[in-house]
Coordinates of C-alpha atoms in Angstrom, one line a residue:
Chain X
X20 CA 46.7 -12.4 37.9
X21 CA 45.0 -9.2 37.0
X22 CA 47.0 -6.7 38.9
X23 CA 50.8 -6.8 39.1
X24 CA 50.8 -5.8 42.8
X25 CA 49.0 -9.1 43.6
X26 CA 52.4 -10.7 43.3
X27 CA 53.4 -9.6 46.8
X28 CA 51.2 -12.5 47.9
X29 CA 53.8 -15.0 46.6
X30 CA 56.4 -14.6 49.4
X31 CA 53.7 -14.7 52.0
X32 CA 52.4 -18.1 50.6
X33 CA 56.0 -19.5 50.4
X34 CA 56.7 -18.5 54.0
X35 CA 53.4 -20.0 55.1
X36 CA 54.3 -23.3 53.6
X37 CA 57.8 -23.2 55.0
X38 CA 56.6 -22.6 58.5
X39 CA 53.9 -25.3 58.1
X40 CA 56.7 -27.8 57.5
X41 CA 58.4 -26.6 60.7
X42 CA 55.2 -27.0 62.6
X43 CA 54.8 -30.6 61.5
X44 CA 58.4 -31.5 62.3
X45 CA 57.8 -30.3 65.9
X46 CA 54.4 -32.0 65.9
X47 CA 56.1 -35.3 65.2
X48 CA 58.7 -34.8 67.9
X49 CA 55.9 -34.1 70.4
X50 CA 54.0 -37.2 69.2
X51 CA 57.1 -39.2 70.0
X52 CA 57.6 -37.5 73.4
X53 CA 54.1 -38.6 74.3
X54 CA 55.3 -42.3 74.2
X55 CA 59.0 -42.0 74.7
X56 CA 58.9 -39.3 77.4
X57 CA 62.6 -38.4 77.4
X58 CA 63.0 -38.0 73.7
X59 CA 65.1 -34.9 73.0
X60 CA 65.2 -34.1 76.7
X61 CA 66.8 -31.8 78.0
X62 CA 67.6 -30.2 74.7
X63 CA 64.0 -29.7 73.6
X64 CA 61.6 -30.3 76.4
X65 CA 57.9 -30.9 75.5
X66 CA 56.8 -27.4 76.5
X67 CA 59.3 -25.9 74.1
X68 CA 58.3 -28.2 71.3
X69 CA 54.7 -27.4 71.9
X70 CA 55.3 -23.7 71.9
X71 CA 57.1 -23.9 68.6
X72 CA 54.3 -26.2 67.2
X73 CA 51.4 -23.9 68.1
X74 CA 53.2 -20.6 67.5
X75 CA 54.3 -21.7 64.1
X76 CA 50.8 -22.7 63.3
X77 CA 49.4 -19.3 64.3
X78 CA 52.2 -17.5 62.4
X79 CA 51.9 -19.5 59.2
X80 CA 48.1 -19.1 59.2
X81 CA 48.6 -15.3 59.6
X82 CA 51.0 -15.4 56.7
X83 CA 48.4 -17.3 54.8
X84 CA 45.6 -14.8 55.7
X85 CA 47.8 -11.8 54.7
X86 CA 48.9 -13.5 51.5
X87 CA 45.3 -14.2 50.7
X88 CA 44.3 -10.6 51.4
X89 CA 47.1 -9.2 49.2
X90 CA 46.0 -11.5 46.4
X91 CA 42.3 -10.9 46.6
X92 CA 41.9 -7.3 47.6
X93 CA 43.3 -5.7 44.4
X94 CA 41.1 -8.1 42.3
X95 CA 38.0 -7.3 44.4
X96 CA 38.8 -3.5 44.6
X97 CA 39.8 -3.5 40.9
X98 CA 42.9 -1.4 41.6
X99 CA 46.5 -1.9 42.4
X100 CA 47.6 -2.3 46.0
X101 CA 48.1 1.0 47.8
X102 CA 51.8 0.2 48.6
X103 CA 53.4 -3.1 47.4
X104 CA 56.7 -1.9 49.0
X105 CA 55.1 -1.6 52.4
X106 CA 53.7 -5.1 52.0
X107 CA 57.1 -6.5 51.2
X108 CA 58.8 -4.6 54.0
X109 CA 56.2 -6.0 56.5
X110 CA 56.8 -9.4 55.1
X111 CA 60.4 -9.3 56.0
X112 CA 59.8 -7.8 59.4
X113 CA 57.2 -10.4 60.2
X114 CA 59.4 -13.3 59.0
X115 CA 62.5 -12.1 60.8
X116 CA 60.6 -11.4 64.0
X117 CA 58.9 -14.7 63.8
X118 CA 62.1 -16.6 63.1
X119 CA 63.9 -14.8 65.9
X120 CA 61.1 -15.6 68.4
X121 CA 61.2 -19.3 67.5
X122 CA 65.0 -19.4 67.8
X123 CA 64.6 -17.6 71.2
X124 CA 62.3 -20.5 72.3
X125 CA 64.8 -23.1 71.1
X126 CA 68.1 -21.6 72.2
X127 CA 67.4 -19.6 75.4
X128 CA 65.7 -20.8 78.6
X129 CA 62.2 -19.3 78.7
X130 CA 62.7 -17.4 81.9
X131 CA 65.9 -15.8 80.5
X132 CA 64.1 -15.0 77.3
X133 CA 61.4 -13.3 79.4
X134 CA 64.0 -11.2 81.3
X135 CA 65.8 -10.3 78.1
X136 CA 62.7 -9.1 76.3
X137 CA 61.0 -6.8 78.8
X138 CA 58.6 -9.2 80.5
X139 CA 59.3 -7.6 83.8
X140 CA 58.1 -4.3 82.5
X141 CA 54.8 -5.8 81.3
X142 CA 54.3 -9.5 82.0
X143 CA 52.4 -11.0 79.1
X144 CA 54.3 -14.3 78.5
X145 CA 53.8 -17.9 79.7
X146 CA 50.1 -18.1 78.8
X147 CA 49.0 -20.7 76.3
X148 CA 49.4 -19.6 72.6
X149 CA 50.4 -16.1 73.9
X150 CA 53.9 -17.2 74.8
X151 CA 55.6 -14.6 72.6
X152 CA 57.9 -12.1 74.2
X153 CA 56.6 -8.6 74.7
X154 CA 58.7 -7.2 71.8
X155 CA 57.3 -9.9 69.5
X156 CA 53.8 -9.0 70.5
X157 CA 54.4 -5.3 69.9
X158 CA 55.9 -6.3 66.5
X159 CA 52.8 -8.2 65.6
X160 CA 50.7 -5.1 66.4
X161 CA 52.9 -2.9 64.2
X162 CA 52.9 -5.4 61.3
X163 CA 49.1 -5.8 61.7
X164 CA 48.5 -2.0 61.7
X165 CA 50.8 -1.4 58.6
X166 CA 49.0 -4.3 56.9
X167 CA 45.5 -3.0 57.7
X168 CA 46.5 0.5 56.7
X169 CA 47.7 -0.8 53.3
X170 CA 44.6 -2.9 52.7
X171 CA 42.2 -0.2 54.0
X172 CA 43.8 2.4 51.7
X173 CA 43.5 0.1 48.8
X174 CA 39.9 -0.5 49.4
X175 CA 39.1 3.1 49.9
X176 CA 40.3 3.9 46.4
X177 CA 38.6 1.0 44.7
X178 CA 35.4 -1.0 44.5
X179 CA 34.0 -2.2 47.8
X180 CA 32.6 -5.6 47.5
X181 CA 30.9 -7.7 50.3
X182 CA 33.8 -10.1 50.2
X183 CA 36.4 -7.4 50.8
X184 CA 34.4 -5.7 53.5
X185 CA 33.8 -8.9 55.4
X186 CA 37.5 -9.9 55.0
X187 CA 38.6 -6.5 56.3
X188 CA 36.2 -6.6 59.3
X189 CA 37.7 -10.0 60.2
X190 CA 41.2 -8.7 59.9
X191 CA 40.5 -5.6 62.0
X192 CA 38.8 -7.8 64.6
X193 CA 41.9 -10.0 64.6
X194 CA 44.1 -7.0 65.4
X195 CA 41.8 -5.5 67.9
X196 CA 41.2 -8.6 69.9
X197 CA 44.9 -9.4 69.9
X198 CA 45.3 -6.3 72.2
X199 CA 43.8 -8.3 75.0
X200 CA 47.0 -10.3 75.0
X201 CA 48.7 -7.3 76.7
X202 CA 46.3 -7.6 79.6
X203 CA 47.5 -10.1 82.2
X204 CA 46.1 -9.4 85.7
X205 CA 47.4 -11.1 88.7
X206 CA 43.9 -12.4 89.4
X207 CA 44.0 -15.8 87.6
X208 CA 40.2 -15.9 86.9
X209 CA 40.3 -12.5 85.2
X210 CA 43.5 -13.5 83.4
X211 CA 41.8 -16.6 82.0
X212 CA 38.5 -14.7 81.2
X213 CA 40.2 -12.1 79.0
X214 CA 42.7 -14.6 77.5
X215 CA 39.7 -16.1 75.8
X216 CA 38.9 -12.7 74.3
X217 CA 41.9 -13.3 72.1
X218 CA 41.7 -17.1 71.6
X219 CA 38.0 -17.7 71.3
X220 CA 37.1 -14.5 69.6
X221 CA 39.8 -15.2 67.1
X222 CA 39.1 -18.8 66.1
X223 CA 35.3 -18.9 66.8
X224 CA 34.7 -15.3 65.9
X225 CA 36.6 -13.0 63.6
X226 CA 38.7 -15.7 61.9
X227 CA 35.5 -17.2 60.7
X228 CA 34.8 -14.0 58.8
X229 CA 38.2 -14.2 57.2
X230 CA 37.7 -17.8 56.3
X231 CA 34.2 -17.4 54.9
X232 CA 35.4 -14.4 52.8
X233 CA 38.4 -16.3 51.3
X234 CA 36.2 -19.3 50.6
X235 CA 33.6 -17.1 48.9
X236 CA 36.2 -15.5 46.7
X237 CA 37.6 -18.8 45.5
X238 CA 34.1 -20.2 44.9
X239 CA 33.2 -17.2 42.8
X240 CA 36.4 -17.7 40.7
X241 CA 36.2 -21.5 40.3
X242 CA 32.4 -21.9 39.8
X243 CA 31.4 -18.7 38.0
X244 CA 28.3 -18.5 40.1
X245 CA 26.7 -15.1 40.3
X246 CA 28.3 -12.8 42.9
X247 CA 24.9 -11.8 44.3
X248 CA 24.1 -15.4 45.3
X249 CA 27.5 -16.0 46.9
X250 CA 27.5 -12.7 48.8
X251 CA 24.1 -13.4 50.2
X252 CA 25.4 -16.8 51.5
X253 CA 28.4 -15.1 52.9
X254 CA 26.3 -12.7 55.0
X255 CA 24.1 -15.6 56.3
X256 CA 27.2 -17.7 57.3
X257 CA 28.9 -14.9 59.2
X258 CA 25.7 -13.9 60.9
X259 CA 25.3 -17.5 62.1
X260 CA 28.9 -17.5 63.1
X261 CA 28.8 -14.4 65.3
X262 CA 25.3 -15.0 66.7
X263 CA 26.3 -18.4 68.0
X264 CA 30.1 -17.8 68.6
X265 CA 30.0 -14.5 70.6
X266 CA 28.0 -15.9 73.5
X267 CA 29.4 -19.3 72.7
X268 CA 32.6 -17.9 74.4
X269 CA 30.7 -19.1 77.5
X270 CA 31.7 -22.7 76.9
X271 CA 35.1 -21.7 78.2
X272 CA 33.6 -20.1 81.3
X273 CA 32.3 -23.3 82.9
X274 CA 35.1 -24.2 85.4
X275 CA 37.5 -21.3 85.7
X276 CA 35.9 -19.4 88.7
X277 CA 33.2 -17.6 86.7
X278 CA 29.4 -17.5 87.6
X279 CA 27.5 -20.7 87.0
X280 CA 25.0 -19.1 84.5
X281 CA 27.7 -19.5 81.9
X282 CA 27.0 -23.2 82.0
X283 CA 23.6 -22.5 80.5
X284 CA 24.6 -19.7 78.1
X285 CA 27.8 -21.5 77.0
X286 CA 26.0 -24.8 76.4
X287 CA 23.0 -23.4 74.5
X288 CA 24.9 -21.0 72.2
X289 CA 27.9 -23.2 71.5
X290 CA 25.5 -26.1 70.7
X291 CA 24.5 -23.9 67.8
X292 CA 28.0 -23.2 66.7
X293 CA 28.1 -26.2 64.2
X294 CA 25.3 -24.5 62.2
X295 CA 27.5 -21.8 60.5
X296 CA 30.0 -24.6 59.6
X297 CA 27.3 -26.8 58.3
X298 CA 26.1 -23.8 56.2
X299 CA 29.6 -23.4 54.9
X300 CA 29.6 -27.1 53.8
X301 CA 26.2 -26.7 52.1
X302 CA 27.4 -23.5 50.5
X303 CA 30.6 -25.0 49.0
X304 CA 28.8 -28.0 47.5
X305 CA 25.8 -26.0 46.4
X306 CA 28.0 -23.5 44.5
X307 CA 30.2 -26.2 42.9
X308 CA 27.0 -28.0 41.8
X309 CA 25.6 -24.9 40.3
X310 CA 28.9 -24.0 38.6
X311 CA 28.7 -22.2 35.2
X312 CA 32.2 -23.1 34.1
X313 CA 34.7 -26.0 34.4
X314 CA 37.7 -24.3 36.0
X315 CA 40.9 -26.0 34.9
X316 CA 42.2 -25.9 38.5
X317 CA 40.5 -29.0 39.8
X318 CA 42.8 -29.2 42.9
X319 CA 41.6 -25.8 44.1
X320 CA 37.9 -27.0 43.9
X321 CA 38.9 -30.1 46.0
X322 CA 40.6 -28.0 48.7
X323 CA 37.5 -25.7 48.8
X324 CA 35.1 -28.6 49.2
X325 CA 37.5 -30.2 51.7
X326 CA 37.4 -27.0 53.8
X327 CA 33.6 -27.1 54.0
X328 CA 33.5 -30.7 55.1
X329 CA 36.5 -30.8 57.4
X330 CA 35.6 -27.5 59.1
X331 CA 32.2 -28.9 59.9
X332 CA 33.6 -32.1 61.2
X333 CA 36.4 -30.6 63.2
X334 CA 35.0 -27.4 64.5
X335 CA 31.3 -28.3 64.3
X336 CA 30.9 -32.0 65.2
X337 CA 34.0 -32.5 67.4
X338 CA 33.3 -29.2 69.1
X339 CA 29.7 -30.1 69.8
X340 CA 30.9 -33.5 71.2
X341 CA 32.2 -31.9 74.4
X342 CA 30.6 -28.5 74.5
X343 CA 27.6 -29.2 76.7
X344 CA 28.5 -28.4 80.3
X345 CA 27.5 -31.8 81.8
X346 CA 29.7 -33.5 79.2
X347 CA 32.5 -31.0 79.5
X348 CA 32.6 -31.5 83.2
X349 CA 34.3 -34.8 82.4
X350 CA 36.1 -34.0 79.2
X351 CA 37.5 -30.5 80.0
X352 CA 41.3 -30.5 79.5
X353 CA 41.5 -34.1 78.3
X354 CA 42.7 -35.6 75.0
X355 CA 39.2 -34.9 73.7
X356 CA 40.1 -31.3 73.7
X357 CA 43.3 -32.1 71.8
X358 CA 41.4 -34.2 69.2
X359 CA 39.0 -31.3 68.6
X360 CA 41.8 -28.8 68.4
X361 CA 43.6 -30.7 65.7
X362 CA 40.8 -31.3 63.3
X363 CA 39.2 -27.9 63.8
X364 CA 42.4 -26.0 63.0
X365 CA 43.2 -28.3 60.1
X366 CA 39.6 -28.3 58.7
X367 CA 38.9 -24.7 59.0
X368 CA 42.1 -22.7 58.8
X369 CA 44.8 -24.9 57.4
X370 CA 42.5 -26.0 54.6
X371 CA 41.2 -22.5 53.7
X372 CA 44.7 -21.2 53.5
X373 CA 45.7 -24.1 51.3
X374 CA 42.6 -23.5 49.2
X375 CA 43.6 -19.9 48.4
X376 CA 47.2 -21.0 47.8
X377 CA 46.0 -23.7 45.4
X378 CA 43.9 -21.2 43.5
X379 CA 46.3 -18.3 43.5
X380 CA 49.8 -19.9 43.2
X381 CA 49.4 -21.1 39.6
X382 CA 48.2 -17.6 38.7
X383 CA 51.1 -16.0 40.5
X384 CA 53.3 -18.3 38.4
X385 CA 51.7 -17.1 35.2
X386 CA 49.3 -19.9 34.4
X387 CA 45.6 -20.6 34.8
X388 CA 46.2 -23.9 36.5
X389 CA 49.0 -26.4 37.0
X390 CA 49.4 -29.4 34.6
X391 CA 47.5 -32.6 35.1
X392 CA 50.3 -34.4 36.9
X393 CA 51.0 -31.6 39.3
X394 CA 47.3 -31.4 40.1
X395 CA 47.0 -35.1 40.7
X396 CA 50.0 -34.9 43.0
X397 CA 48.4 -32.0 44.9
X398 CA 45.2 -34.0 45.2
X399 CA 47.1 -37.0 46.6
X400 CA 48.5 -34.6 49.2
X401 CA 45.0 -33.4 50.1
X402 CA 43.8 -37.0 50.7
X403 CA 46.9 -38.1 52.6
X404 CA 46.8 -35.1 54.9
X405 CA 43.0 -35.1 55.3
X406 CA 42.6 -38.8 56.0
X407 CA 45.6 -39.0 58.3
X408 CA 44.1 -36.0 60.2
X409 CA 40.9 -37.9 60.6
X410 CA 42.8 -40.7 62.1
X411 CA 44.9 -38.5 64.4
X412 CA 41.5 -37.1 65.6
X413 CA 40.0 -40.6 66.0
X414 CA 43.0 -41.9 67.9
X415 CA 43.1 -38.9 70.2
X416 CA 39.3 -39.2 70.8
X417 CA 39.7 -42.9 71.7
X418 CA 42.6 -41.9 74.1
X419 CA 40.4 -39.1 75.5
X420 CA 37.4 -41.4 76.2
X421 CA 39.6 -43.9 78.0
X422 CA 41.4 -41.1 79.9
X423 CA 38.1 -39.6 81.0
X424 CA 36.8 -43.0 82.0
X425 CA 39.8 -44.1 84.0
X426 CA 40.7 -40.8 85.6
X427 CA 37.3 -39.1 86.1
X428 CA 34.3 -41.3 85.7
X429 CA 35.5 -44.4 87.5
X430 CA 34.6 -45.1 91.1
X431 CA 38.3 -45.7 91.7
X432 CA 40.0 -43.0 89.7
X433 CA 43.6 -43.5 88.6
X434 CA 46.4 -40.9 88.7
X435 CA 47.1 -38.9 85.6
X436 CA 50.4 -40.7 84.7
X437 CA 49.1 -44.1 85.4
X438 CA 46.3 -43.4 82.9
X439 CA 48.7 -42.1 80.3
X440 CA 50.5 -45.5 80.4
X441 CA 47.2 -47.2 79.9
X442 CA 46.4 -45.3 76.8
X443 CA 49.8 -45.3 75.1
X444 CA 48.7 -47.6 72.3
X445 CA 46.5 -44.8 71.0
X446 CA 49.4 -42.3 71.2
X447 CA 51.5 -44.7 69.1
X448 CA 48.7 -44.9 66.6
X449 CA 48.4 -41.1 66.5
X450 CA 52.1 -40.9 65.9
X451 CA 51.9 -43.2 62.9
X452 CA 49.0 -41.2 61.5
X453 CA 51.2 -38.2 62.0
X454 CA 53.9 -39.8 59.9
X455 CA 51.4 -40.3 57.1
X456 CA 50.4 -36.6 57.5
X457 CA 54.1 -35.7 57.0
X458 CA 54.2 -37.9 53.9
X459 CA 51.2 -36.0 52.6
X460 CA 53.0 -32.7 53.3
X461 CA 56.1 -33.9 51.4
X462 CA 53.7 -34.8 48.5
X463 CA 52.3 -31.4 48.7
X464 CA 55.7 -29.7 48.5
X465 CA 56.6 -32.0 45.6
X466 CA 53.4 -30.9 43.7
X467 CA 55.0 -27.5 43.2
X468 CA 57.9 -29.0 41.3
X469 CA 56.1 -31.6 39.1
X470 CA 56.7 -30.6 35.5
X471 CA 54.0 -30.9 32.8
X472 CA 51.7 -29.0 30.5
X473 CA 50.2 -26.2 32.6
X474 CA 47.0 -24.6 31.5
X475 CA 47.8 -21.3 29.9
X476 CA 46.2 -18.0 31.0
X477 CA 43.5 -16.8 28.5
X478 CA 43.5 -13.1 28.4
X479 CA 40.0 -11.8 27.9
Chain T
X3 CA 17.6 -18.5 49.5
X4 CA 14.4 -17.6 47.7
X5 CA 14.1 -14.4 45.7
X6 CA 12.3 -12.5 48.5
X7 CA 15.3 -12.8 50.8
X8 CA 17.6 -10.2 49.4
X9 CA 21.2 -9.4 50.0
X10 CA 20.3 -6.2 51.7
X11 CA 18.2 -8.1 54.2
X12 CA 21.0 -10.5 54.8
X13 CA 23.4 -7.6 55.4
X14 CA 21.1 -5.9 57.8
X15 CA 20.5 -9.1 59.8
X16 CA 24.3 -9.5 60.0
X17 CA 25.1 -6.1 61.3
X18 CA 22.1 -6.1 63.7
X19 CA 22.9 -9.6 65.0
X20 CA 26.6 -9.0 65.3
X21 CA 26.2 -5.7 67.2
X22 CA 23.4 -7.1 69.4
X23 CA 25.3 -10.2 70.5
X24 CA 28.6 -8.4 71.0
X25 CA 26.9 -5.9 73.3
X26 CA 25.2 -8.8 75.1
X27 CA 28.7 -10.3 75.6
X28 CA 30.0 -7.0 76.9
X29 CA 27.0 -6.7 79.3
X30 CA 27.5 -10.3 80.5
X31 CA 31.2 -9.5 81.0
X32 CA 30.3 -6.6 83.3
X33 CA 27.9 -8.8 85.2
X34 CA 30.6 -11.5 85.5
X35 CA 33.2 -9.0 86.8
X36 CA 30.6 -7.8 89.4
X37 CA 30.1 -11.4 90.6
X38 CA 33.7 -12.5 90.6
X39 CA 34.6 -11.3 94.1
X40 CA 32.4 -14.2 95.4
X41 CA 34.2 -16.9 93.5
X42 CA 37.7 -15.9 92.4
X43 CA 39.4 -16.1 95.8
X44 CA 40.8 -12.6 95.5
X45 CA 41.0 -12.2 99.3
X46 CA 44.0 -14.5 99.2
X47 CA 45.8 -12.8 96.3
X48 CA 48.9 -12.0 98.3
X49 CA 52.3 -10.7 97.1
X50 CA 53.6 -14.3 97.4
X51 CA 50.8 -15.6 95.2
X52 CA 51.5 -12.9 92.6
X53 CA 55.2 -13.8 92.6
X54 CA 54.2 -17.4 92.3
X55 CA 52.1 -16.6 89.2
X56 CA 55.0 -14.8 87.7
X57 CA 57.2 -17.8 88.2
X58 CA 54.5 -20.1 86.8
X59 CA 54.4 -18.0 83.7
X60 CA 58.1 -17.4 83.1
X61 CA 58.8 -21.2 83.3
X62 CA 56.1 -21.9 80.8
X63 CA 54.4 -24.5 83.1
X64 CA 51.3 -24.3 80.9
X65 CA 53.4 -25.9 78.1
X66 CA 53.0 -29.3 79.8
X67 CA 50.4 -29.0 82.5
X68 CA 46.8 -27.9 82.7
X69 CA 45.6 -25.3 85.2
X70 CA 41.9 -25.4 85.8
X71 CA 41.8 -27.6 82.7
X72 CA 43.5 -25.2 80.4
X73 CA 47.0 -25.7 78.9
X74 CA 48.8 -28.7 77.6
X75 CA 47.7 -32.3 78.3
X76 CA 51.2 -33.8 78.7
X77 CA 51.4 -33.6 82.5
X78 CA 49.0 -33.6 85.4
X79 CA 46.4 -31.0 86.2
X80 CA 47.8 -28.5 88.8
X81 CA 44.7 -26.5 89.8
X82 CA 44.0 -29.0 92.6
X83 CA 47.6 -30.3 93.2
X84 CA 47.7 -28.5 96.5
X85 CA 44.9 -30.5 98.1
X86 CA 46.1 -33.6 96.2
X87 CA 49.7 -33.6 97.3
X88 CA 50.3 -30.8 99.9
X89 CA 53.0 -28.2 100.1
X90 CA 56.0 -30.3 101.1
X91 CA 55.4 -32.9 98.4
X92 CA 55.1 -30.2 95.7
X93 CA 58.4 -28.6 96.8
X94 CA 60.2 -31.9 97.1
X95 CA 58.9 -33.0 93.7
X96 CA 60.0 -29.8 91.9
X97 CA 63.4 -30.0 93.5
X98 CA 64.0 -33.6 92.5
X99 CA 63.3 -33.1 88.8
X100 CA 64.3 -34.5 86.3
X101 CA 63.9 -38.1 87.4
X102 CA 66.0 -39.3 84.6
X103 CA 64.0 -42.6 84.4
X104 CA 64.6 -43.9 80.8
X105 CA 61.6 -43.5 78.6
X106 CA 59.6 -41.5 81.1
X107 CA 58.3 -38.0 80.6
X108 CA 60.8 -35.5 82.1
X109 CA 60.3 -32.2 83.8
X110 CA 63.3 -29.7 83.8
X111 CA 65.0 -28.6 87.0
X112 CA 64.6 -24.8 87.5
X113 CA 67.0 -24.3 90.4
X114 CA 64.4 -22.5 92.5
X115 CA 65.3 -20.9 95.8
X116 CA 63.2 -21.8 98.9
X117 CA 61.4 -18.5 98.6
X118 CA 60.5 -19.2 95.0
X119 CA 59.2 -22.7 95.9
X120 CA 57.1 -21.1 98.6
X121 CA 55.7 -18.6 96.2
X122 CA 54.8 -21.4 93.7
X123 CA 53.0 -23.3 96.5
X124 CA 51.2 -20.1 97.5
X125 CA 50.0 -19.6 93.9
X126 CA 48.8 -23.2 93.6
X127 CA 47.1 -23.0 97.0
X128 CA 45.3 -19.8 95.9
X129 CA 44.3 -21.4 92.6
X130 CA 42.9 -24.5 94.4
X131 CA 40.6 -22.3 96.4
X132 CA 38.9 -20.6 93.4
X133 CA 35.3 -21.7 93.1
X134 CA 35.3 -23.8 90.0
X135 CA 31.8 -25.2 90.3
X136 CA 33.2 -28.5 91.7
X137 CA 35.5 -29.1 88.8
X138 CA 37.5 -31.4 88.5
X139 CA 35.3 -34.4 89.2
X140 CA 37.8 -35.9 91.7
X141 CA 41.1 -35.3 93.3
X142 CA 43.1 -36.9 90.4
X143 CA 42.3 -33.8 88.3

């Protein structure tokens, strides 16, 4: 750690990991509800568990992005953070607001929560991933603005690198596109159309800028490759991401009441969306192969390479699998979508956050890298979580293919619930893979407590 | 990544490409909004439909069901439930929840009034009449 204000990243990373644990607990509960339908009913119905699962994911990734930013911006700008106090204040506001929202989901009926929190003044709730009460949404905007103010001010007084500029563009984009969550017209087609301006333009747009910037930062640090080379790669990757991803939004506009030309535009551009992810994979391996130093933090290198590979598989390959309109006609809204969602989020965003945590956390704890045993433990966690996520994805894909066949392709289509019974074997297998994932997560937590000779910091 | 392709060139292509394709998305959005009246069934967007949408949202129906293929994949697609089941079946079904069958997926009971049930049905009927380019492939959704 080169600047003392970087230490505000630590609580953000700890909160991210804590909420990640919560996300997985609810994921397991839902996995069980898929096969034992009345599990936890009526206390925690599926829709509540799902809201908690997906909202925790979003919130912990945001904690991760913010922590990453607070860690890397002072180092890139070569100056202390504009206001570490504001960063800590925002941490507590975001954590308390997030926890209160999750408790609201769990303890209060959703319609009551909506009435209590001003949804009748401006109705924004009850749309997938944007279920947060109005006051939480406003809170997110306030936290985001304070955060962006802090980061922008830091950058203005310091060195402006390509990494920090790209990261900041991604973060501003994140905040700006979130504003579409306040627009909820009665016209369902318009509602859905602009809903994607948050969801798609986040995960297949500005989040890719954030991800690529974080990955580039870690790669510079662990490989020692010349910044000029890495920054050129960074520009190429984010160019490919936005050129394909912006019009690629069209792959969500096939069947929701929008004009049919989106079938062409969406198919063509989103078929190209794997390219930036492939470039990211090549980038990560290329930089590690050309490394000029052996960084003592081997685990961080593994997470970084894992991000490249798994983002390409999850977002690239599994996205392409069902993105062409004639294919999507059958797969839209099936378990294929769920399969893609799981591996894409894990491969791209979970792994990039765990990459920066793996790199930064030992530094925040005053060492260059963790000891051998702690790193081995962390690498076990990587493999357990990554391999089990591959299996979760494969089982959901198998379930999805059968579902599509029985319910949509067949000459004698079966009703939804009858099909669900037919494919329950795969849901059971997915659940067991989820248990292994949870074991990987426990291993990950344990890696922070493994004692051993850590690698000391060498002050230049 | 040869020496002739400089970082400045990469930067310029990025800004040019990002701005161009974002503006293209905005232009297509305007075009789409212009074309929507033909496909989005807005003629039938009654007060009852709007109330039904509000009920749909405040009960978090999307947390289990899909609507035009978007949402959760735990319970049936409802974009075409109106032609699949009809108004009376939908209302009776909602009223009879939860079934309480051991081991089966359960839907909560929301204690709706007759008016609220009619509003939900109106919303689902309106939704089923949106031009979705013939999706879903068959009545099972």
